[in-house]
């Protein structure tokens, strides 16, 4: 789409202001404020049950905003959900192509694009004809991720998209995202429970504590994503973990996960 | 269509996979023969006697007429249940009140034994096709209805949210999300309903009509012709197996490959 030349109003952004949310009597989110600009990455980290997914749904217009305001000026957006949400009766390839089909892309073309994206995410040809039941958790996550990426949206909503992937694959997908952020001006609203991942990818990290979900800390990282090496990431994490507030939030998180696991 | 050629391609392999089933059938025949040796032919005719009686029966035009009549009644009852059950179930599933109200009614209908329905049908329709078909519908309809209701109740979920997140147009939601979802609920219900139709049709005929396999069974009973009765039972089982394994099972395999 042709864009009008350069008034400020034309750079897209996502903004939440004084956002509250409750499910029934329980307050889930309390006074959330942030702005995500084009070509930037915001990460939400925090304990599970803290309202991260709810915040994503509110920002992505999958849940009605009842109190506060969300302004979304991006022209296209796509989601990779925490649970992959694949259609069980479609093959991996068809699942990836689903998002393109919804946009009206012709069959041959969308299959080509979908396959290309699948290969980029490390899926192999034999996987493409499998149904979700025959894919591993990591493969399903990649299919869901591919279904969102293949649209090449301006704004990506990612809800813990790498949680089931091994470390090598995780790295690869992260560098793919960084490339798109740098070269295609992609913006990402990113939920993760992995601090290293957040440090690697984000321009800003929001720490969301639970009960009710509220932002207890904001960390901006200026250094360009592609220049962040292992050392830098370690150092940033150490800095973050020096903050008692973050330790508290994450210890809580850690304990919760252990309870869930047992 | 791709699905149909697939079904045909898979068919020989599918037949081969049936050897285990055949072996267990032979074991069953052996036990049956043992039962005959213990109890005598009047109570339990041997497989051999049964199959001779069956062979003789198969020479008569009467049998084929009866089979045809019974199959027609079962199919009519099944089709009516299929159409009504699917339609009304989906309709009810779209309204919370309707689905809440329909549940106790369905439980009630399913709770009354089919034999009681036959008696009522006899009072309402007399000795006729209608009585049989009515009983079949009463037995098969709730199964389809419940399947369709559950399918419709679960349409709005995570997958629907996912489809909405990609601004999927309505027609595509119908073809790619709603229809397969509904089908995955309704198709197994159709299969159970067909099995149910076949069982109930014979029972209904036995009590309420002068023709059909059920009626022949009643005649065999009144003549104490246990070999003929067994032969009729064998015919009913064979027809059920033919429908189940030659028609439904291959279709099921093809359309439900995605199921774990
Ligand atoms: N649709 C819903 N109805 C009621 N409660 C919900 C709903 N969705 C989430 N919740 C509750 O809101 C809280 C936050 O959930 P969620 O946003 O999924 O947290 P997170 O993604 O951080 O783990 C949880 O306690 C969860 O049980
Ligand atoms: Mg979540």
Short mmCIF file of C-alpha atoms and ligand atoms in Angstrom, two decimals:
data_model
loop_
_atom_site.label_atom_id
_atom_site.label_comp_id
_atom_site.label_asym_id
_atom_site.label_seq_id
_atom_site.Cartn_x
_atom_site.Cartn_y
_atom_site.Cartn_z
CA UNK A 1 0.00 0.00 0.00
CA UNK A 2 1.35 3.44 -0.87
CA UNK A 3 1.97 5.48 2.21
CA UNK A 4 1.66 9.23 2.50
CA UNK A 5 5.01 10.91 2.87
CA UNK A 6 6.51 11.58 6.20
CA UNK A 7 4.26 13.11 8.78
CA UNK A 8 4.89 11.70 12.20
CA UNK A 9 1.43 10.22 12.32
CA UNK A 10 2.36 7.76 9.67
CA UNK A 11 4.94 5.75 11.57
CA UNK A 12 2.94 2.93 13.04
CA UNK A 13 3.01 2.13 16.75
CA UNK A 14 1.23 0.11 19.39
CA UNK A 15 0.34 1.87 22.57
CA UNK A 16 -1.37 0.74 25.76
CA UNK A 17 -2.38 3.38 28.25
CA UNK A 18 -3.87 2.89 31.68
CA UNK A 19 -4.89 -0.58 30.72
CA UNK A 20 -6.68 -2.66 33.36
CA UNK A 21 -8.35 -6.00 32.99
CA UNK A 22 -10.34 -8.33 35.17
CA UNK A 23 -11.82 -11.77 34.66
CA UNK A 24 -14.86 -11.79 36.90
CA UNK A 25 -13.85 -10.38 40.27
CA UNK A 26 -10.13 -11.11 39.84
CA UNK A 27 -7.97 -8.23 38.79
CA UNK A 28 -5.55 -9.60 36.20
CA UNK A 29 -3.86 -6.48 34.85
CA UNK A 30 -3.34 -3.18 36.62
CA UNK A 31 -2.42 0.06 34.95
CA UNK A 32 -0.29 -1.11 32.05
CA UNK A 33 1.42 1.59 29.97
CA UNK A 34 3.89 1.15 27.15
CA UNK A 35 4.56 2.11 23.56
CA UNK A 36 5.98 -0.16 20.88
CA UNK A 37 7.38 1.68 17.89
CA UNK A 38 8.01 0.41 14.39
CA UNK A 39 11.12 -1.72 14.07
CA UNK A 40 11.32 -2.25 17.83
CA UNK A 41 10.93 -5.25 20.11
CA UNK A 42 9.24 -5.17 23.48
CA UNK A 43 9.52 -8.21 25.73
CA UNK A 44 7.24 -9.06 28.59
CA UNK A 45 8.84 -11.28 31.19
CA UNK A 46 7.30 -12.48 34.41
CA UNK A 47 5.80 -15.37 36.33
CA UNK A 48 3.24 -17.63 34.68
CA UNK A 49 -0.31 -16.67 35.52
CA UNK A 50 0.86 -13.06 35.66
CA UNK A 51 -1.38 -11.95 32.82
CA UNK A 52 1.13 -11.86 29.96
CA UNK A 53 -1.08 -13.76 27.55
CA UNK A 54 -4.05 -11.66 28.57
CA UNK A 55 -2.07 -8.50 27.83
CA UNK A 56 -1.14 -9.86 24.41
CA UNK A 57 -4.76 -10.67 23.65
CA UNK A 58 -5.84 -7.17 24.64
CA UNK A 59 -3.15 -5.55 22.51
CA UNK A 60 -3.89 -7.80 19.55
CA UNK A 61 -7.62 -7.16 19.68
CA UNK A 62 -8.42 -10.78 20.48
CA UNK A 63 -9.99 -9.70 23.74
CA UNK A 64 -12.14 -6.62 24.24
CA UNK A 65 -10.52 -3.79 26.14
CA UNK A 66 -12.83 -2.83 29.00
CA UNK A 67 -10.75 -0.36 30.96
CA UNK A 68 -8.04 1.79 29.43
CA UNK A 69 -6.91 2.17 25.90
CA UNK A 70 -4.99 0.31 23.22
CA UNK A 71 -4.03 2.09 20.03
CA UNK A 72 -2.71 -0.08 17.24
CA UNK A 73 -1.52 1.77 14.11
CA UNK A 74 0.15 -1.16 12.43
CA UNK A 75 -1.33 -2.24 9.16
CA UNK A 76 -0.76 -5.94 9.49
CA UNK A 77 -0.17 -8.22 12.41
CA UNK A 78 0.15 -11.93 13.08
CA UNK A 79 0.18 -14.18 16.11
CA UNK A 80 2.08 -17.23 17.24
CA UNK A 81 0.21 -18.58 20.21
CA UNK A 82 1.65 -20.24 23.27
CA UNK A 83 -0.14 -23.50 22.46
CA UNK A 84 0.45 -23.91 18.74
CA UNK A 85 -3.26 -24.00 17.84
CA UNK A 86 -2.84 -25.96 14.65
CA UNK A 87 -5.86 -27.33 12.86
CA UNK A 88 -5.60 -31.07 13.48
CA UNK A 89 -7.18 -31.98 10.14
CA UNK A 90 -4.67 -30.01 8.07
CA UNK A 91 -1.11 -31.07 7.29
CA UNK A 92 1.83 -29.01 8.52
CA UNK A 93 2.12 -27.33 5.14
CA UNK A 94 -1.59 -26.55 4.98
CA UNK A 95 -1.47 -25.18 8.50
CA UNK A 96 1.32 -22.80 7.55
CA UNK A 97 -0.49 -21.80 4.38
CA UNK A 98 -3.70 -21.20 6.35
CA UNK A 99 -2.79 -17.60 7.15
CA UNK A 100 -2.00 -16.90 3.51
CA UNK A 101 -5.24 -18.53 2.40
CA UNK A 102 -7.11 -16.24 4.76
CA UNK A 103 -5.47 -13.33 2.96
CA UNK A 104 -6.62 -14.69 -0.40
CA UNK A 105 -3.26 -15.87 -1.74
CA UNK A 106 -3.71 -18.38 -4.58
CA UNK A 107 -3.14 -22.04 -3.77
CA UNK A 108 0.10 -22.76 -5.63
CA UNK A 109 1.69 -19.56 -4.54
CA UNK A 110 0.79 -19.97 -0.91
CA UNK A 111 2.05 -23.54 -0.84
CA UNK A 112 5.35 -22.37 -2.26
CA UNK A 113 5.69 -19.57 0.27
CA UNK A 114 4.64 -21.86 3.13
CA UNK A 115 7.17 -24.53 2.17
CA UNK A 116 9.92 -21.95 1.87
CA UNK A 117 9.18 -20.60 5.32
CA UNK A 118 8.98 -24.12 6.75
CA UNK A 119 12.46 -24.93 5.44
CA UNK A 120 13.79 -21.70 6.87
CA UNK A 121 12.55 -22.75 10.28
CA UNK A 122 14.32 -26.08 10.00
CA UNK A 123 11.40 -28.29 9.05
CA UNK A 124 12.11 -30.89 6.39
CA UNK A 125 10.11 -32.00 3.40
CA UNK A 126 8.72 -35.16 5.04
CA UNK A 127 7.32 -33.12 7.93
CA UNK A 128 5.19 -31.00 5.65
CA UNK A 129 2.70 -33.74 4.82
CA UNK A 130 2.32 -34.86 8.42
CA UNK A 131 -0.68 -34.05 10.54
CA UNK A 132 -0.09 -32.22 13.82
CA UNK A 133 -0.59 -35.42 15.82
CA UNK A 134 2.56 -36.83 14.17
CA UNK A 135 4.70 -33.77 14.88
CA UNK A 136 6.77 -33.20 18.00
CA UNK A 137 6.02 -30.25 20.25
CA UNK A 138 8.94 -28.32 18.82
CA UNK A 139 7.82 -28.96 15.26
CA UNK A 140 4.31 -27.83 16.06
CA UNK A 141 5.67 -24.64 17.52
CA UNK A 142 7.68 -24.04 14.38
CA UNK A 143 4.63 -24.63 12.21
CA UNK A 144 2.67 -22.10 14.25
CA UNK A 145 5.58 -19.70 14.05
CA UNK A 146 5.87 -20.17 10.30
CA UNK A 147 2.14 -19.57 9.89
CA UNK A 148 2.61 -16.13 11.45
CA UNK A 149 5.94 -15.24 9.81
CA UNK A 150 4.89 -16.24 6.32
CA UNK A 151 2.53 -13.25 6.27
CA UNK A 152 5.49 -10.92 6.72
CA UNK A 153 3.43 -8.72 9.02
CA UNK A 154 4.47 -5.33 10.33
CA UNK A 155 3.77 -6.43 13.87
CA UNK A 156 4.31 -9.87 15.36
CA UNK A 157 2.73 -11.09 18.57
CA UNK A 158 4.76 -13.95 19.97
CA UNK A 159 3.65 -15.81 23.08
CA UNK A 160 6.57 -17.93 24.32
CA UNK A 161 7.16 -19.22 20.80
CA UNK A 162 10.46 -20.96 21.52
CA UNK A 163 9.63 -22.77 24.75
CA UNK A 164 9.63 -26.24 23.15
CA UNK A 165 12.70 -25.74 20.96
CA UNK A 166 16.25 -26.88 21.55
CA UNK A 167 18.94 -24.28 21.96
CA UNK A 168 20.39 -24.41 18.44
CA UNK A 169 17.05 -23.93 16.77
CA UNK A 170 16.15 -21.20 19.23
CA UNK A 171 19.29 -19.29 18.23
CA UNK A 172 18.50 -19.67 14.57
CA UNK A 173 14.99 -18.36 14.90
CA UNK A 174 16.17 -15.50 17.05
CA UNK A 175 18.64 -14.42 14.41
CA UNK A 176 15.92 -14.66 11.80
CA UNK A 177 13.80 -12.30 13.87
CA UNK A 178 16.69 -9.92 14.43
CA UNK A 179 17.32 -9.84 10.70
CA UNK A 180 13.71 -8.98 10.00
CA UNK A 181 13.65 -6.34 12.71
CA UNK A 182 16.76 -4.74 11.27
CA UNK A 183 16.03 -5.04 7.58
CA UNK A 184 12.27 -5.14 7.30
CA UNK A 185 11.42 -2.85 10.17
CA UNK A 186 9.44 -5.64 11.86
CA UNK A 187 8.03 -4.87 15.29
CA UNK A 188 7.59 -7.57 17.90
CA UNK A 189 5.53 -7.89 21.02
CA UNK A 190 7.31 -10.74 22.67
CA UNK A 191 6.39 -12.83 25.68
CA UNK A 192 9.04 -15.02 27.20
CA UNK A 193 10.12 -16.49 30.50
CA UNK A 194 13.72 -16.67 29.35
CA UNK A 195 15.73 -13.62 30.42
CA UNK A 196 18.57 -14.36 27.99
CA UNK A 197 16.10 -14.48 25.15
CA UNK A 198 14.57 -11.19 26.24
CA UNK A 199 17.99 -9.55 26.47
CA UNK A 200 18.99 -10.90 23.10
CA UNK A 201 15.97 -9.57 21.25
CA UNK A 202 14.46 -6.60 23.00
CA UNK A 203 14.77 -2.86 22.85
CA UNK A 204 12.76 -2.73 26.02
CA UNK A 205 12.01 -5.35 28.66
CA UNK A 206 8.93 -5.01 30.83
CA UNK A 207 8.89 -7.08 33.98
CA UNK A 208 5.32 -8.04 34.80
CA UNK A 209 4.68 -9.21 38.33
CA UNK A 210 1.59 -11.23 39.18
CA UNK A 211 -1.53 -10.72 41.32
CA UNK A 212 -2.45 -8.34 39.85
CA UNK A 213 -0.25 -8.17 36.75
CA UNK A 214 1.62 -4.88 36.81
CA UNK A 215 4.83 -3.59 35.35
CA UNK A 216 7.37 -3.47 38.16
CA UNK A 217 10.40 -2.63 36.06
CA UNK A 218 11.33 -1.34 32.62
CA UNK A 219 14.74 -1.94 31.14
CA UNK A 220 15.86 -0.31 27.91
CA UNK A 221 18.69 -1.84 25.94
CA UNK A 222 20.25 0.55 23.46
CA UNK A 223 22.82 -1.67 21.79
CA UNK A 224 21.80 -2.93 18.34
CA UNK A 225 20.49 -6.53 18.51
CA UNK A 226 22.92 -7.88 15.96
CA UNK A 227 25.86 -6.60 18.01
CA UNK A 228 24.87 -8.28 21.24
CA UNK A 229 27.29 -11.10 21.92
CA UNK A 230 27.31 -13.72 24.65
CA UNK A 231 29.34 -11.52 26.94
CA UNK A 232 26.99 -8.58 26.59
CA UNK A 233 23.99 -10.76 27.29
CA UNK A 234 25.59 -12.27 30.38
CA UNK A 235 26.48 -8.90 31.69
CA UNK A 236 22.96 -7.57 31.13
CA UNK A 237 21.41 -10.57 32.84
CA UNK A 238 23.73 -10.14 35.81
CA UNK A 239 22.71 -6.52 35.98
CA UNK A 240 19.05 -7.44 35.85
CA UNK A 241 19.46 -10.09 38.51
CA UNK A 242 21.17 -7.59 40.79
CA UNK A 243 17.79 -6.00 41.14
CA UNK A 244 16.01 -7.58 44.13
CA UNK A 245 12.65 -6.88 42.49
CA UNK A 246 13.52 -9.06 39.52
CA UNK A 247 14.92 -11.82 41.67
CA UNK A 248 11.73 -11.88 43.63
CA UNK A 249 9.60 -12.00 40.49
CA UNK A 250 11.66 -14.75 38.96
CA UNK A 251 12.03 -16.82 42.07
CA UNK A 252 8.31 -16.80 42.29
CA UNK A 253 8.21 -17.85 38.68
CA UNK A 254 10.73 -20.60 39.26
CA UNK A 255 8.83 -21.97 42.22
CA UNK A 256 5.59 -21.92 40.29
CA UNK A 257 7.13 -23.87 37.46
CA UNK A 258 8.55 -26.43 39.80
CA UNK A 259 5.15 -26.87 41.37
CA UNK A 260 3.57 -27.24 37.96
CA UNK A 261 6.17 -29.79 36.96
CA UNK A 262 5.67 -31.95 40.02
CA UNK B 1 -11.81 -36.97 -5.84
CA UNK B 2 -8.53 -37.63 -4.14
CA UNK B 3 -10.11 -39.17 -1.08
CA UNK B 4 -11.94 -41.79 -3.13
CA UNK B 5 -8.89 -42.90 -5.11
CA UNK B 6 -7.02 -43.10 -1.83
CA UNK B 7 -9.69 -45.33 -0.34
CA UNK B 8 -9.48 -47.62 -3.37
CA UNK B 9 -5.68 -47.67 -3.30
CA UNK B 10 -5.57 -48.54 0.38
CA UNK B 11 -8.21 -51.23 0.06
CA UNK B 12 -6.07 -54.31 -0.72
CA UNK B 13 -3.73 -53.54 2.14
CA UNK B 14 -6.69 -52.98 4.37
CA UNK B 15 -8.05 -56.43 3.44
CA UNK B 16 -4.73 -58.05 4.30
CA UNK B 17 -4.78 -56.43 7.66
CA UNK B 18 -7.99 -58.39 8.33
CA UNK B 19 -6.24 -61.77 8.86
CA UNK B 20 -6.12 -61.32 12.60
CA UNK B 21 -9.85 -60.71 12.65
CA UNK B 22 -10.45 -63.82 10.55
CA UNK B 23 -8.35 -65.95 12.89
CA UNK B 24 -10.39 -64.79 15.87
CA UNK B 25 -13.59 -65.56 13.97
CA UNK B 26 -12.43 -69.15 13.47
CA UNK B 27 -11.68 -69.42 17.16
CA UNK B 28 -15.22 -68.23 17.78
CA UNK B 29 -16.57 -70.95 15.45
CA UNK B 30 -14.60 -73.57 17.38
CA UNK B 31 -16.11 -72.47 20.68
CA UNK B 32 -19.54 -72.44 19.09
CA UNK B 33 -19.06 -76.05 17.89
CA UNK B 34 -17.97 -77.06 21.38
CA UNK B 35 -21.16 -75.47 22.72
CA UNK B 36 -23.15 -77.57 20.27
CA UNK B 37 -21.41 -80.78 21.38
CA UNK B 38 -22.25 -80.04 25.00
CA UNK B 39 -25.81 -78.78 24.61
CA UNK B 40 -27.14 -80.62 21.57
CA UNK B 41 -28.52 -79.35 18.28
CA UNK B 42 -31.93 -78.25 19.51
CA UNK B 43 -30.49 -75.66 21.87
CA UNK B 44 -27.47 -74.69 19.83
CA UNK B 45 -27.16 -76.02 16.28
CA UNK B 46 -23.58 -76.61 15.18
CA UNK B 47 -21.90 -74.18 12.80
CA UNK B 48 -22.18 -76.82 10.10
CA UNK B 49 -25.94 -77.27 10.55
CA UNK B 50 -26.33 -73.53 10.66
CA UNK B 51 -24.45 -72.97 7.46
CA UNK B 52 -26.40 -75.73 5.71
CA UNK B 53 -29.62 -74.08 6.82
CA UNK B 54 -28.17 -70.77 5.70
CA UNK B 55 -27.33 -72.23 2.30
CA UNK B 56 -30.87 -73.53 1.93
CA UNK B 57 -32.33 -70.24 3.02
CA UNK B 58 -30.20 -68.43 0.49
CA UNK B 59 -31.79 -70.46 -2.29
CA UNK B 60 -35.19 -69.02 -1.48
CA UNK B 61 -36.49 -65.79 -2.95
CA UNK B 62 -38.21 -65.12 0.37
CA UNK B 63 -34.94 -64.50 2.16
CA UNK B 64 -33.68 -61.91 -0.29
CA UNK B 65 -37.01 -60.15 -0.17
CA UNK B 66 -36.83 -60.06 3.63
CA UNK B 67 -33.26 -58.78 3.57
CA UNK B 68 -34.23 -56.04 1.16
CA UNK B 69 -37.24 -54.98 3.23
CA UNK B 70 -35.21 -54.91 6.44
CA UNK B 71 -32.32 -53.02 4.89
CA UNK B 72 -34.72 -50.47 3.45
CA UNK B 73 -36.40 -49.90 6.80
CA UNK B 74 -33.10 -49.58 8.60
CA UNK B 75 -31.79 -47.15 6.01
CA UNK B 76 -34.90 -45.02 6.12
CA UNK B 77 -34.77 -44.84 9.89
CA UNK B 78 -31.06 -44.10 9.76
CA UNK B 79 -31.37 -41.41 7.11
CA UNK B 80 -34.19 -39.66 8.94
CA UNK B 81 -32.13 -39.75 12.15
CA UNK B 82 -29.08 -38.51 10.33
CA UNK B 83 -30.78 -35.53 8.74
CA UNK B 84 -32.95 -34.59 11.71
CA UNK B 85 -30.30 -35.29 14.32
CA UNK B 86 -27.54 -33.40 12.55
CA UNK B 87 -29.73 -30.42 11.76
CA UNK B 88 -31.50 -30.12 15.11
CA UNK B 89 -28.34 -30.92 17.07
CA UNK B 90 -26.39 -28.17 15.37
CA UNK B 91 -29.27 -25.78 15.76
CA UNK B 92 -29.63 -26.53 19.47
CA UNK B 93 -25.87 -26.31 19.92
CA UNK B 94 -25.94 -22.70 18.81
CA UNK B 95 -28.23 -21.65 21.62
CA UNK B 96 -27.30 -22.13 25.25
CA UNK B 97 -30.91 -22.42 26.35
CA UNK B 98 -31.81 -24.90 23.63
CA UNK B 99 -28.86 -27.13 24.42
CA UNK B 100 -29.62 -27.02 28.13
CA UNK B 101 -33.26 -27.82 27.55
CA UNK B 102 -32.62 -30.60 25.07
CA UNK B 103 -30.31 -32.61 27.29
CA UNK B 104 -32.91 -33.95 29.74
CA UNK B 105 -35.26 -34.71 26.85
CA UNK B 106 -32.57 -36.70 25.08
CA UNK B 107 -31.70 -38.51 28.30
CA UNK B 108 -35.37 -39.34 28.68
CA UNK B 109 -35.71 -40.67 25.13
CA UNK B 110 -32.55 -42.72 25.49
CA UNK B 111 -33.61 -43.96 28.90
CA UNK B 112 -36.81 -45.60 27.65
CA UNK B 113 -35.88 -49.08 26.37
CA UNK B 114 -36.49 -49.59 22.62
CA UNK B 115 -38.84 -52.45 23.42
CA UNK B 116 -41.18 -49.99 25.15
CA UNK B 117 -41.03 -47.70 22.14
CA UNK B 118 -42.06 -50.62 19.95
CA UNK B 119 -45.17 -51.17 22.04
CA UNK B 120 -46.03 -47.48 21.83
CA UNK B 121 -45.34 -47.46 18.09
CA UNK B 122 -47.69 -50.44 17.67
CA UNK B 123 -50.42 -48.54 19.45
CA UNK B 124 -49.82 -45.40 17.39
CA UNK B 125 -49.03 -46.83 13.95
CA UNK B 126 -50.23 -50.45 14.03
CA UNK B 127 -48.38 -53.34 12.36
CA UNK B 128 -46.62 -51.33 9.68
CA UNK B 129 -43.40 -49.99 8.22
CA UNK B 130 -43.97 -46.79 10.14
CA UNK B 131 -43.81 -48.58 13.48
CA UNK B 132 -40.43 -50.06 12.62
CA UNK B 133 -39.01 -46.89 11.16
CA UNK B 134 -40.28 -44.87 14.10
CA UNK B 135 -38.55 -47.19 16.54
CA UNK B 136 -35.31 -47.01 14.57
CA UNK B 137 -35.46 -43.22 14.52
CA UNK B 138 -36.16 -43.04 18.24
CA UNK B 139 -33.12 -45.20 18.90
CA UNK B 140 -30.72 -43.62 16.41
CA UNK B 141 -31.74 -39.96 16.44
CA UNK B 142 -30.45 -39.12 19.95
CA UNK B 143 -26.99 -40.47 19.12
CA UNK B 144 -26.66 -38.20 16.10
CA UNK B 145 -28.28 -35.30 17.93
CA UNK B 146 -25.83 -35.47 20.84
CA UNK B 147 -22.85 -35.69 18.46
CA UNK B 148 -23.99 -32.67 16.48
CA UNK B 149 -24.84 -30.75 19.65
CA UNK B 150 -21.41 -31.32 21.15
CA UNK B 151 -19.76 -30.40 17.88
CA UNK B 152 -21.64 -27.14 17.69
CA UNK B 153 -21.05 -26.33 21.36
CA UNK B 154 -17.29 -26.62 20.91
CA UNK B 155 -16.98 -24.59 17.73
CA UNK B 156 -16.03 -21.43 19.56
CA UNK B 157 -12.68 -22.16 21.07
CA UNK B 158 -8.97 -21.66 20.65
CA UNK B 159 -9.04 -22.65 17.01
CA UNK B 160 -11.77 -20.17 16.28
CA UNK B 161 -9.72 -17.46 18.04
CA UNK B 162 -6.74 -18.48 15.94
CA UNK B 163 -8.78 -18.22 12.75
CA UNK B 164 -10.06 -14.81 13.83
CA UNK B 165 -6.54 -13.61 14.56
CA UNK B 166 -5.76 -14.08 10.88
CA UNK B 167 -8.99 -12.32 9.88
CA UNK B 168 -10.13 -15.50 8.20
CA UNK B 169 -13.16 -14.81 6.01
CA UNK B 170 -16.40 -16.54 6.97
CA UNK B 171 -16.52 -18.92 4.02
CA UNK B 172 -13.06 -20.15 4.80
CA UNK B 173 -13.87 -20.56 8.47
CA UNK B 174 -16.79 -22.70 7.38
CA UNK B 175 -14.78 -24.93 5.05
CA UNK B 176 -11.51 -25.13 6.98
CA UNK B 177 -12.55 -24.87 10.61
CA UNK B 178 -16.24 -25.33 11.29
CA UNK B 179 -17.07 -28.08 8.82
CA UNK B 180 -14.12 -30.38 9.66
CA UNK B 181 -14.74 -29.77 13.33
CA UNK B 182 -18.43 -30.63 13.05
CA UNK B 183 -17.66 -33.61 10.86
CA UNK B 184 -15.22 -34.98 13.41
CA UNK B 185 -18.04 -35.05 15.95
CA UNK B 186 -20.90 -36.01 13.69
CA UNK B 187 -19.29 -38.76 11.63
CA UNK B 188 -18.58 -41.15 14.53
CA UNK B 189 -22.12 -40.49 15.73
CA UNK B 190 -23.46 -41.44 12.30
CA UNK B 191 -21.56 -44.70 12.46
CA UNK B 192 -22.90 -45.62 15.88
CA UNK B 193 -26.37 -44.63 14.74
CA UNK B 194 -26.13 -46.93 11.74
CA UNK B 195 -25.13 -49.84 13.97
CA UNK B 196 -27.96 -49.02 16.32
CA UNK B 197 -30.45 -48.81 13.43
CA UNK B 198 -29.52 -52.28 12.28
CA UNK B 199 -29.96 -53.84 15.71
CA UNK B 200 -33.22 -52.10 16.46
CA UNK B 201 -34.81 -52.72 13.07
CA UNK B 202 -34.73 -56.49 13.56
CA UNK B 203 -36.12 -56.24 17.06
CA UNK B 204 -38.92 -53.98 15.90
CA UNK B 205 -39.76 -56.29 13.00
CA UNK B 206 -39.84 -59.30 15.25
CA UNK B 207 -42.73 -57.78 17.16
CA UNK B 208 -44.50 -55.55 14.73
CA UNK B 209 -44.42 -56.72 11.12
CA UNK B 210 -45.30 -59.78 9.05
CA UNK B 211 -42.21 -59.42 6.85
CA UNK B 212 -38.49 -58.71 7.06
CA UNK B 213 -35.69 -60.63 8.74
CA UNK B 214 -37.09 -59.95 12.19
CA UNK B 215 -40.41 -61.50 11.22
CA UNK B 216 -38.66 -64.56 9.73
CA UNK B 217 -36.85 -64.87 13.02
CA UNK B 218 -40.19 -64.87 14.82
CA UNK B 219 -41.43 -67.63 12.49
CA UNK B 220 -38.30 -69.71 13.07
CA UNK B 221 -38.81 -69.34 16.79
CA UNK B 222 -42.44 -70.46 16.63
CA UNK B 223 -41.37 -73.55 14.66
CA UNK B 224 -38.55 -74.28 17.08
CA UNK B 225 -36.33 -74.24 13.99
CA UNK B 226 -33.15 -73.34 15.80
CA UNK B 227 -30.93 -73.92 12.76
CA UNK B 228 -32.96 -71.43 10.71
CA UNK B 229 -32.91 -68.94 13.58
CA UNK B 230 -29.14 -69.23 13.84
CA UNK B 231 -28.85 -68.89 10.07
CA UNK B 232 -30.83 -65.65 10.21
CA UNK B 233 -28.63 -64.35 13.00
CA UNK B 234 -25.59 -65.17 10.88
CA UNK B 235 -27.09 -63.24 7.97
CA UNK B 236 -27.69 -60.21 10.14
CA UNK B 237 -24.16 -60.31 11.48
CA UNK B 238 -22.71 -60.72 8.00
CA UNK B 239 -24.62 -57.75 6.69
CA UNK B 240 -23.50 -55.65 9.66
CA UNK B 241 -19.90 -56.72 9.15
CA UNK B 242 -20.08 -55.98 5.44
CA UNK B 243 -21.37 -52.48 6.08
CA UNK B 244 -18.92 -51.90 8.89
CA UNK B 245 -15.73 -53.23 7.33
CA UNK B 246 -16.26 -52.78 3.62
CA UNK B 247 -17.97 -49.43 3.71
CA UNK B 248 -17.55 -47.49 6.94
CA UNK B 249 -14.13 -48.52 8.13
CA UNK B 250 -12.27 -47.57 4.90
CA UNK B 251 -14.11 -44.25 4.79
CA UNK B 252 -13.29 -43.67 8.42
CA UNK B 253 -9.62 -44.40 7.81
CA UNK B 254 -9.48 -41.96 4.97
CA UNK B 255 -11.38 -39.04 6.46
CA UNK B 256 -9.94 -39.39 9.93
CA UNK B 257 -6.26 -39.95 9.22
CA UNK B 258 -5.50 -36.83 11.16
CA UNK B 259 -6.94 -38.28 14.35
CA UNK B 260 -4.59 -39.84 16.83
N1 LIG C 1 -10.65 -16.40 29.72
C1 LIG C 1 -10.31 -16.36 31.03
N2 LIG C 1 -11.27 -16.36 31.98
C2 LIG C 1 -10.94 -16.30 33.29
N3 LIG C 1 -9.69 -16.25 33.74
C3 LIG C 1 -8.68 -16.25 32.86
C4 LIG C 1 -8.94 -16.31 31.45
N4 LIG C 1 -7.76 -16.29 30.81
C5 LIG C 1 -6.81 -16.24 31.75
N5 LIG C 1 -7.36 -16.20 33.00
C6 LIG C 1 -6.61 -16.08 34.25
O1 LIG C 1 -5.87 -14.91 34.19
C7 LIG C 1 -4.59 -15.10 34.79
C8 LIG C 1 -3.52 -14.68 33.84
O2 LIG C 1 -3.46 -15.62 32.78
P1 LIG C 1 -2.47 -15.44 31.56
O3 LIG C 1 -2.72 -14.12 30.93
O4 LIG C 1 -2.62 -16.63 30.70
O5 LIG C 1 -1.05 -15.45 32.27
P2 LIG C 1 0.39 -15.78 31.67
O6 LIG C 1 0.30 -15.77 30.20
O7 LIG C 1 1.28 -14.71 32.23
O8 LIG C 1 0.78 -17.11 32.21
C9 LIG C 1 -4.52 -16.55 35.22
O9 LIG C 1 -4.78 -16.61 36.59
C10 LIG C 1 -5.61 -17.20 34.43
O10 LIG C 1 -6.16 -18.26 35.18
MG1 LIG C 2 0.70 -17.25 28.82
#
